[in-house]
Amino acid sequence: MPELPEMQALSERLVDAVGGAAIAGVDPLGFAALKTVVPSPESVVGHTVTGVGRRAKYLVFELDDGNRILIHLSQAGRLDVEEPPKKTRSKGAAVRIRFDNGRALLVREHGTERKAAWWVLAPGDDGPLERLGPEPGSDEFADLILRGTDKRRIHTILRDQRTVSGIGRGYANDALHRAHVSPYATLASLTADERQGLLDTIGVTLDEALERERERTGGLSEPKLGERFRVHNRAGTPCPECGDGLRRVSYESYEVTYCPQCQTGGKVLADRRLSRLVK
Ligand SMILES: [Zn+2]
């Protein structure tokens, strides 16, 4: 799933691709993808994109009449910048938005579970943005990590978009590894120094990823999951710090990658699904 760095860099490229252009047409290609009824998708035609930004993992297109278009790529969404626009309806296509500068954006989905989606929001309507937690880098986020009393595991807190927005499994795994914190740790189990270290490594992890993402061009068609991460999706390969084998553990229907030497004092974390079966 694309996370904050991928979506931030993509929004910056889209400023160049369609900023200042007017929408020439909207082709809803997947019926379930549009999450709003009013304003109608046709109502955006003829309006100019005055800005493209990001909030959490959402792309936010600002239009000259105050309406906004949101796009969420979900688990395996892709966004192609087409120049010239194609007419084809590719497999998993959600929507194609055409612009008067000869370009189009095609949103499509390769996953089967959770689908890429889009919204047309009237002024004052925050839609799905309303429920989001603070962005990493904000004072509110720093306060949560340094002084928070949330009793859930840190890995869960970081992935919960209502608590913290923009981080998913990938950068949660990488940041916890870099901070030498167990994915099963809670905030209360950390010292003040460990909390500060965790806050710092989350920042560095996301900043470095954003720098890498800014080297991409075009849309977001091949995330190449695995290669850009330190430990995420790399179970079985040597830890980049100590050289021991990285391990994975299944937890809340996710797979978490970690290094026992660096993060859990050598302890191998129990697979909860397996533990339940054994009981
Ligand atoms: Zn290690």
JSON list of C-alpha atoms in Angstrom, two decimals, residues 28-207:
[
{"chain": "A", "resi": 28, "resn": "PRO", "atom": "CA", "xyz": [-16.34, 6.58, -13.97]},
{"chain": "A", "resi": 29, "resn": "LEU", "atom": "CA", "xyz": [-15.08, 3.11, -14.92]},
{"chain": "A", "resi": 30, "resn": "GLY", "atom": "CA", "xyz": [-15.75, 1.19, -11.72]},
{"chain": "A", "resi": 31, "resn": "PHE", "atom": "CA", "xyz": [-19.19, 1.59, -10.21]},
{"chain": "A", "resi": 32, "resn": "ALA", "atom": "CA", "xyz": [-18.19, 1.01, -6.60]},
{"chain": "A", "resi": 33, "resn": "ALA", "atom": "CA", "xyz": [-15.21, 3.37, -6.73]},
{"chain": "A", "resi": 34, "resn": "LEU", "atom": "CA", "xyz": [-17.10, 6.68, -6.43]},
{"chain": "A", "resi": 35, "resn": "LYS", "atom": "CA", "xyz": [-18.03, 7.16, -2.77]},
{"chain": "A", "resi": 36, "resn": "THR", "atom": "CA", "xyz": [-20.15, 10.31, -3.08]},
{"chain": "A", "resi": 37, "resn": "VAL", "atom": "CA", "xyz": [-23.42, 11.12, -4.88]},
{"chain": "A", "resi": 38, "resn": "VAL", "atom": "CA", "xyz": [-23.55, 14.90, -4.46]},
{"chain": "A", "resi": 39, "resn": "PRO", "atom": "CA", "xyz": [-21.87, 16.86, -6.01]},
{"chain": "A", "resi": 40, "resn": "SER", "atom": "CA", "xyz": [-22.20, 14.72, -9.12]},
{"chain": "A", "resi": 41, "resn": "PRO", "atom": "CA", "xyz": [-19.03, 13.58, -10.88]},
{"chain": "A", "resi": 42, "resn": "GLU", "atom": "CA", "xyz": [-20.13, 15.54, -13.97]},
{"chain": "A", "resi": 43, "resn": "SER", "atom": "CA", "xyz": [-20.22, 18.77, -11.94]},
{"chain": "A", "resi": 44, "resn": "VAL", "atom": "CA", "xyz": [-16.42, 18.98, -11.87]},
{"chain": "A", "resi": 45, "resn": "VAL", "atom": "CA", "xyz": [-16.15, 19.19, -15.67]},
{"chain": "A", "resi": 46, "resn": "GLY", "atom": "CA", "xyz": [-14.99, 22.62, -16.84]},
{"chain": "A", "resi": 47, "resn": "HIS", "atom": "CA", "xyz": [-13.42, 23.52, -13.52]},
{"chain": "A", "resi": 48, "resn": "THR", "atom": "CA", "xyz": [-9.73, 24.29, -13.06]},
{"chain": "A", "resi": 49, "resn": "VAL", "atom": "CA", "xyz": [-7.40, 22.47, -10.65]},
{"chain": "A", "resi": 50, "resn": "THR", "atom": "CA", "xyz": [-6.04, 25.21, -8.40]},
{"chain": "A", "resi": 51, "resn": "GLY", "atom": "CA", "xyz": [-3.96, 22.88, -6.25]},
{"chain": "A", "resi": 52, "resn": "VAL", "atom": "CA", "xyz": [-3.03, 19.25, -5.62]},
{"chain": "A", "resi": 53, "resn": "GLY", "atom": "CA", "xyz": [-2.05, 18.16, -2.12]},
{"chain": "A", "resi": 54, "resn": "ARG", "atom": "CA", "xyz": [-2.08, 15.23, 0.24]},
{"chain": "A", "resi": 55, "resn": "ARG", "atom": "CA", "xyz": [-3.72, 14.46, 3.58]},
{"chain": "A", "resi": 56, "resn": "ALA", "atom": "CA", "xyz": [-2.84, 11.09, 5.12]},
{"chain": "A", "resi": 57, "resn": "LYS", "atom": "CA", "xyz": [-2.88, 8.66, 2.17]},
{"chain": "A", "resi": 58, "resn": "TYR", "atom": "CA", "xyz": [-5.42, 10.73, 0.18]},
{"chain": "A", "resi": 59, "resn": "LEU", "atom": "CA", "xyz": [-4.68, 12.90, -2.85]},
{"chain": "A", "resi": 60, "resn": "VAL", "atom": "CA", "xyz": [-6.65, 16.16, -2.63]},
{"chain": "A", "resi": 61, "resn": "PHE", "atom": "CA", "xyz": [-7.45, 18.11, -5.82]},
{"chain": "A", "resi": 62, "resn": "GLU", "atom": "CA", "xyz": [-8.72, 21.64, -5.17]},
{"chain": "A", "resi": 63, "resn": "LEU", "atom": "CA", "xyz": [-11.03, 23.07, -7.84]},
{"chain": "A", "resi": 64, "resn": "ASP", "atom": "CA", "xyz": [-11.76, 26.72, -8.65]},
{"chain": "A", "resi": 65, "resn": "ASP", "atom": "CA", "xyz": [-15.38, 26.46, -7.41]},
{"chain": "A", "resi": 66, "resn": "GLY", "atom": "CA", "xyz": [-14.31, 25.23, -3.97]},
{"chain": "A", "resi": 67, "resn": "ASN", "atom": "CA", "xyz": [-15.18, 21.60, -4.62]},
{"chain": "A", "resi": 68, "resn": "ARG", "atom": "CA", "xyz": [-12.51, 18.98, -4.00]},
{"chain": "A", "resi": 69, "resn": "ILE", "atom": "CA", "xyz": [-11.77, 15.58, -5.51]},
{"chain": "A", "resi": 70, "resn": "LEU", "atom": "CA", "xyz": [-10.15, 12.97, -3.24]},
{"chain": "A", "resi": 71, "resn": "ILE", "atom": "CA", "xyz": [-8.41, 9.83, -4.46]},
{"chain": "A", "resi": 72, "resn": "HIS", "atom": "CA", "xyz": [-7.31, 6.93, -2.24]},
{"chain": "A", "resi": 73, "resn": "LEU", "atom": "CA", "xyz": [-5.25, 4.14, -3.77]},
{"chain": "A", "resi": 74, "resn": "SER", "atom": "CA", "xyz": [-5.94, 1.62, -0.99]},
{"chain": "A", "resi": 75, "resn": "GLN", "atom": "CA", "xyz": [-4.02, -1.66, -0.98]},
{"chain": "A", "resi": 76, "resn": "ALA", "atom": "CA", "xyz": [-2.80, -1.95, -4.53]},
{"chain": "A", "resi": 77, "resn": "GLY", "atom": "CA", "xyz": [-4.09, 1.10, -6.34]},
{"chain": "A", "resi": 78, "resn": "ARG", "atom": "CA", "xyz": [-2.19, 2.60, -9.24]},
{"chain": "A", "resi": 79, "resn": "LEU", "atom": "CA", "xyz": [-2.38, 6.02, -10.80]},
{"chain": "A", "resi": 80, "resn": "ASP", "atom": "CA", "xyz": [-1.25, 6.47, -14.42]},
{"chain": "A", "resi": 81, "resn": "VAL", "atom": "CA", "xyz": [-0.60, 9.82, -16.03]},
{"chain": "A", "resi": 82, "resn": "GLU", "atom": "CA", "xyz": [-1.75, 9.28, -19.63]},
{"chain": "A", "resi": 83, "resn": "GLU", "atom": "CA", "xyz": [-0.53, 11.58, -22.36]},
{"chain": "A", "resi": 84, "resn": "PRO", "atom": "CA", "xyz": [-2.45, 11.41, -24.61]},
{"chain": "A", "resi": 85, "resn": "PRO", "atom": "CA", "xyz": [-5.43, 9.94, -22.71]},
{"chain": "A", "resi": 86, "resn": "LYS", "atom": "CA", "xyz": [-6.27, 6.35, -23.59]},
{"chain": "A", "resi": 87, "resn": "LYS", "atom": "CA", "xyz": [-9.75, 5.09, -24.37]},
{"chain": "A", "resi": 88, "resn": "THR", "atom": "CA", "xyz": [-9.23, 1.61, -22.98]},
{"chain": "A", "resi": 89, "resn": "ARG", "atom": "CA", "xyz": [-10.88, 0.37, -19.83]},
{"chain": "A", "resi": 90, "resn": "SER", "atom": "CA", "xyz": [-8.13, -1.63, -18.17]},
{"chain": "A", "resi": 91, "resn": "LYS", "atom": "CA", "xyz": [-8.81, -4.34, -15.61]},
{"chain": "A", "resi": 92, "resn": "GLY", "atom": "CA", "xyz": [-9.55, -2.87, -12.19]},
{"chain": "A", "resi": 93, "resn": "ALA", "atom": "CA", "xyz": [-10.06, 0.64, -13.59]},
{"chain": "A", "resi": 94, "resn": "ALA", "atom": "CA", "xyz": [-11.82, 2.99, -11.16]},
{"chain": "A", "resi": 95, "resn": "VAL", "atom": "CA", "xyz": [-11.94, 6.38, -12.90]},
{"chain": "A", "resi": 96, "resn": "ARG", "atom": "CA", "xyz": [-10.26, 8.32, -15.68]},
{"chain": "A", "resi": 97, "resn": "ILE", "atom": "CA", "xyz": [-10.16, 12.11, -15.30]},
{"chain": "A", "resi": 98, "resn": "ARG", "atom": "CA", "xyz": [-9.31, 13.98, -18.52]},
{"chain": "A", "resi": 99, "resn": "PHE", "atom": "CA", "xyz": [-7.82, 17.48, -18.60]},
{"chain": "A", "resi": 100, "resn": "ASP", "atom": "CA", "xyz": [-7.71, 20.23, -21.21]},
{"chain": "A", "resi": 101, "resn": "ASN", "atom": "CA", "xyz": [-3.89, 20.09, -21.38]},
{"chain": "A", "resi": 102, "resn": "GLY", "atom": "CA", "xyz": [-3.90, 16.76, -23.22]},
{"chain": "A", "resi": 103, "resn": "ARG", "atom": "CA", "xyz": [-3.36, 14.60, -20.16]},
{"chain": "A", "resi": 104, "resn": "ALA", "atom": "CA", "xyz": [-5.55, 12.22, -18.16]},
{"chain": "A", "resi": 105, "resn": "LEU", "atom": "CA", "xyz": [-5.23, 10.47, -14.80]},
{"chain": "A", "resi": 106, "resn": "LEU", "atom": "CA", "xyz": [-6.30, 6.83, -14.68]},
{"chain": "A", "resi": 107, "resn": "VAL", "atom": "CA", "xyz": [-6.91, 5.31, -11.25]},
{"chain": "A", "resi": 108, "resn": "ARG", "atom": "CA", "xyz": [-6.89, 1.54, -11.26]},
{"chain": "A", "resi": 109, "resn": "GLU", "atom": "CA", "xyz": [-6.66, -1.27, -8.74]},
{"chain": "A", "resi": 110, "resn": "HIS", "atom": "CA", "xyz": [-4.76, -4.55, -8.76]},
{"chain": "A", "resi": 111, "resn": "GLY", "atom": "CA", "xyz": [-5.88, -5.82, -5.38]},
{"chain": "A", "resi": 112, "resn": "THR", "atom": "CA", "xyz": [-8.95, -7.87, -4.64]},
{"chain": "A", "resi": 113, "resn": "GLU", "atom": "CA", "xyz": [-9.75, -6.93, -1.05]},
{"chain": "A", "resi": 114, "resn": "ARG", "atom": "CA", "xyz": [-9.85, -3.18, -0.73]},
{"chain": "A", "resi": 115, "resn": "LYS", "atom": "CA", "xyz": [-10.52, -0.99, -3.69]},
{"chain": "A", "resi": 116, "resn": "ALA", "atom": "CA", "xyz": [-9.15, 2.32, -4.82]},
{"chain": "A", "resi": 117, "resn": "ALA", "atom": "CA", "xyz": [-11.80, 4.99, -4.34]},
{"chain": "A", "resi": 118, "resn": "TRP", "atom": "CA", "xyz": [-12.61, 8.62, -5.10]},
{"chain": "A", "resi": 119, "resn": "TRP", "atom": "CA", "xyz": [-14.88, 11.34, -3.72]},
{"chain": "A", "resi": 120, "resn": "VAL", "atom": "CA", "xyz": [-16.28, 14.67, -4.94]},
{"chain": "A", "resi": 121, "resn": "LEU", "atom": "CA", "xyz": [-16.70, 16.95, -1.91]},
{"chain": "A", "resi": 122, "resn": "ALA", "atom": "CA", "xyz": [-18.57, 20.25, -1.68]},
{"chain": "A", "resi": 123, "resn": "PRO", "atom": "CA", "xyz": [-16.98, 23.14, 0.24]},
{"chain": "A", "resi": 124, "resn": "GLY", "atom": "CA", "xyz": [-17.05, 22.48, 3.98]},
{"chain": "A", "resi": 125, "resn": "ASP", "atom": "CA", "xyz": [-17.43, 18.72, 3.57]},
{"chain": "A", "resi": 126, "resn": "ASP", "atom": "CA", "xyz": [-14.33, 16.86, 4.72]},
{"chain": "A", "resi": 127, "resn": "GLY", "atom": "CA", "xyz": [-15.73, 13.42, 3.89]},
{"chain": "A", "resi": 128, "resn": "PRO", "atom": "CA", "xyz": [-13.24, 10.72, 4.97]},
{"chain": "A", "resi": 129, "resn": "LEU", "atom": "CA", "xyz": [-10.65, 13.36, 5.97]},
{"chain": "A", "resi": 130, "resn": "GLU", "atom": "CA", "xyz": [-12.76, 14.23, 9.00]},
{"chain": "A", "resi": 131, "resn": "ARG", "atom": "CA", "xyz": [-11.85, 11.06, 10.90]},
{"chain": "A", "resi": 132, "resn": "LEU", "atom": "CA", "xyz": [-8.08, 11.26, 10.41]},
{"chain": "A", "resi": 133, "resn": "GLY", "atom": "CA", "xyz": [-5.49, 11.59, 13.14]},
{"chain": "A", "resi": 134, "resn": "PRO", "atom": "CA", "xyz": [-2.56, 14.04, 13.06]},
{"chain": "A", "resi": 135, "resn": "GLU", "atom": "CA", "xyz": [0.21, 13.88, 10.48]},
{"chain": "A", "resi": 136, "resn": "PRO", "atom": "CA", "xyz": [3.66, 12.63, 11.49]},
{"chain": "A", "resi": 137, "resn": "GLY", "atom": "CA", "xyz": [5.78, 15.75, 11.94]},
{"chain": "A", "resi": 138, "resn": "SER", "atom": "CA", "xyz": [3.02, 17.68, 13.68]},
{"chain": "A", "resi": 139, "resn": "ASP", "atom": "CA", "xyz": [3.20, 18.82, 17.32]},
{"chain": "A", "resi": 140, "resn": "GLU", "atom": "CA", "xyz": [0.12, 16.71, 18.06]},
{"chain": "A", "resi": 141, "resn": "PHE", "atom": "CA", "xyz": [1.91, 13.61, 16.78]},
{"chain": "A", "resi": 142, "resn": "ALA", "atom": "CA", "xyz": [5.05, 14.36, 18.81]},
{"chain": "A", "resi": 143, "resn": "ASP", "atom": "CA", "xyz": [2.89, 14.75, 21.89]},
{"chain": "A", "resi": 144, "resn": "LEU", "atom": "CA", "xyz": [1.25, 11.38, 21.24]},
{"chain": "A", "resi": 145, "resn": "ILE", "atom": "CA", "xyz": [4.60, 9.56, 21.00]},
{"chain": "A", "resi": 146, "resn": "LEU", "atom": "CA", "xyz": [6.35, 11.41, 23.84]},
{"chain": "A", "resi": 147, "resn": "ARG", "atom": "CA", "xyz": [3.51, 11.56, 26.34]},
{"chain": "A", "resi": 148, "resn": "GLY", "atom": "CA", "xyz": [0.72, 9.32, 25.01]},
{"chain": "A", "resi": 149, "resn": "THR", "atom": "CA", "xyz": [-0.97, 6.77, 27.24]},
{"chain": "A", "resi": 150, "resn": "ASP", "atom": "CA", "xyz": [-2.60, 4.72, 24.45]},
{"chain": "A", "resi": 151, "resn": "LYS", "atom": "CA", "xyz": [-2.43, 1.12, 25.68]},
{"chain": "A", "resi": 152, "resn": "ARG", "atom": "CA", "xyz": [-2.38, -0.56, 22.27]},
{"chain": "A", "resi": 153, "resn": "ARG", "atom": "CA", "xyz": [0.80, -1.87, 20.69]},
{"chain": "A", "resi": 154, "resn": "ILE", "atom": "CA", "xyz": [2.83, 0.84, 18.98]},
{"chain": "A", "resi": 155, "resn": "HIS", "atom": "CA", "xyz": [2.63, -0.95, 15.63]},
{"chain": "A", "resi": 156, "resn": "THR", "atom": "CA", "xyz": [-1.17, -0.79, 15.89]},
{"chain": "A", "resi": 157, "resn": "ILE", "atom": "CA", "xyz": [-1.16, 2.88, 16.92]},
{"chain": "A", "resi": 158, "resn": "LEU", "atom": "CA", "xyz": [1.04, 3.87, 13.98]},
{"chain": "A", "resi": 159, "resn": "ARG", "atom": "CA", "xyz": [-1.16, 2.06, 11.45]},
{"chain": "A", "resi": 160, "resn": "ASP", "atom": "CA", "xyz": [-4.49, 3.33, 12.82]},
{"chain": "A", "resi": 161, "resn": "GLN", "atom": "CA", "xyz": [-5.38, 6.29, 10.57]},
{"chain": "A", "resi": 162, "resn": "ARG", "atom": "CA", "xyz": [-7.70, 7.77, 13.20]},
{"chain": "A", "resi": 163, "resn": "THR", "atom": "CA", "xyz": [-4.72, 8.02, 15.59]},
{"chain": "A", "resi": 164, "resn": "VAL", "atom": "CA", "xyz": [-1.86, 8.83, 13.19]},
{"chain": "A", "resi": 165, "resn": "SER", "atom": "CA", "xyz": [-2.37, 9.45, 9.50]},
{"chain": "A", "resi": 166, "resn": "GLY", "atom": "CA", "xyz": [-0.18, 8.41, 6.58]},
{"chain": "A", "resi": 167, "resn": "ILE", "atom": "CA", "xyz": [1.76, 5.46, 8.01]},
{"chain": "A", "resi": 168, "resn": "GLY", "atom": "CA", "xyz": [1.05, 1.83, 7.10]},
{"chain": "A", "resi": 169, "resn": "ARG", "atom": "CA", "xyz": [2.72, -1.50, 7.69]},
{"chain": "A", "resi": 170, "resn": "GLY", "atom": "CA", "xyz": [5.79, -0.74, 5.61]},
{"chain": "A", "resi": 171, "resn": "TYR", "atom": "CA", "xyz": [7.11, 2.33, 7.36]},
{"chain": "A", "resi": 172, "resn": "ALA", "atom": "CA", "xyz": [5.80, 1.15, 10.76]},
{"chain": "A", "resi": 173, "resn": "ASN", "atom": "CA", "xyz": [8.02, -1.95, 10.40]},
{"chain": "A", "resi": 174, "resn": "ASP", "atom": "CA", "xyz": [11.00, 0.09, 9.24]},
{"chain": "A", "resi": 175, "resn": "ALA", "atom": "CA", "xyz": [10.70, 2.81, 11.88]},
{"chain": "A", "resi": 176, "resn": "LEU", "atom": "CA", "xyz": [10.32, 0.33, 14.76]},
{"chain": "A", "resi": 177, "resn": "HIS", "atom": "CA", "xyz": [13.34, -1.63, 13.54]},
{"chain": "A", "resi": 178, "resn": "ARG", "atom": "CA", "xyz": [15.41, 1.50, 13.25]},
{"chain": "A", "resi": 179, "resn": "ALA", "atom": "CA", "xyz": [14.35, 2.59, 16.75]},
{"chain": "A", "resi": 180, "resn": "HIS", "atom": "CA", "xyz": [15.16, -0.91, 18.14]},
{"chain": "A", "resi": 181, "resn": "VAL", "atom": "CA", "xyz": [11.61, -1.13, 19.51]},
{"chain": "A", "resi": 182, "resn": "SER", "atom": "CA", "xyz": [9.60, -4.36, 19.49]},
{"chain": "A", "resi": 183, "resn": "PRO", "atom": "CA", "xyz": [6.49, -4.28, 17.28]},
{"chain": "A", "resi": 184, "resn": "TYR", "atom": "CA", "xyz": [4.64, -5.66, 20.30]},
{"chain": "A", "resi": 185, "resn": "ALA", "atom": "CA", "xyz": [5.80, -2.86, 22.65]},
{"chain": "A", "resi": 186, "resn": "THR", "atom": "CA", "xyz": [3.38, -0.32, 24.09]},
{"chain": "A", "resi": 187, "resn": "LEU", "atom": "CA", "xyz": [4.18, 3.35, 24.62]},
{"chain": "A", "resi": 188, "resn": "ALA", "atom": "CA", "xyz": [4.03, 2.86, 28.39]},
{"chain": "A", "resi": 189, "resn": "SER", "atom": "CA", "xyz": [6.82, 0.25, 28.20]},
{"chain": "A", "resi": 190, "resn": "LEU", "atom": "CA", "xyz": [9.26, 2.80, 26.72]},
{"chain": "A", "resi": 191, "resn": "THR", "atom": "CA", "xyz": [11.54, 5.17, 28.63]},
{"chain": "A", "resi": 192, "resn": "ALA", "atom": "CA", "xyz": [11.48, 8.88, 27.84]},
{"chain": "A", "resi": 193, "resn": "ASP", "atom": "CA", "xyz": [14.67, 8.45, 25.79]},
{"chain": "A", "resi": 194, "resn": "GLU", "atom": "CA", "xyz": [13.18, 5.54, 23.88]},
{"chain": "A", "resi": 195, "resn": "ARG", "atom": "CA", "xyz": [10.07, 7.57, 23.10]},
{"chain": "A", "resi": 196, "resn": "GLN", "atom": "CA", "xyz": [12.23, 10.42, 21.79]},
{"chain": "A", "resi": 197, "resn": "GLY", "atom": "CA", "xyz": [14.28, 7.93, 19.76]},
{"chain": "A", "resi": 198, "resn": "LEU", "atom": "CA", "xyz": [11.13, 6.45, 18.27]},
{"chain": "A", "resi": 199, "resn": "LEU", "atom": "CA", "xyz": [9.82, 9.90, 17.35]},
{"chain": "A", "resi": 200, "resn": "ASP", "atom": "CA", "xyz": [13.13, 10.79, 15.69]},
{"chain": "A", "resi": 201, "resn": "THR", "atom": "CA", "xyz": [13.39, 7.54, 13.73]},
{"chain": "A", "resi": 202, "resn": "ILE", "atom": "CA", "xyz": [9.83, 7.83, 12.44]},
{"chain": "A", "resi": 203, "resn": "GLY", "atom": "CA", "xyz": [10.74, 11.28, 11.12]},
{"chain": "A", "resi": 204, "resn": "VAL", "atom": "CA", "xyz": [14.00, 10.14, 9.54]},
{"chain": "A", "resi": 205, "resn": "THR", "atom": "CA", "xyz": [12.37, 7.04, 8.02]},
{"chain": "A", "resi": 206, "resn": "LEU", "atom": "CA", "xyz": [9.61, 9.06, 6.35]},
{"chain": "A", "resi": 207, "resn": "ASP", "atom": "CA", "xyz": [11.96, 11.87, 5.27]}
]
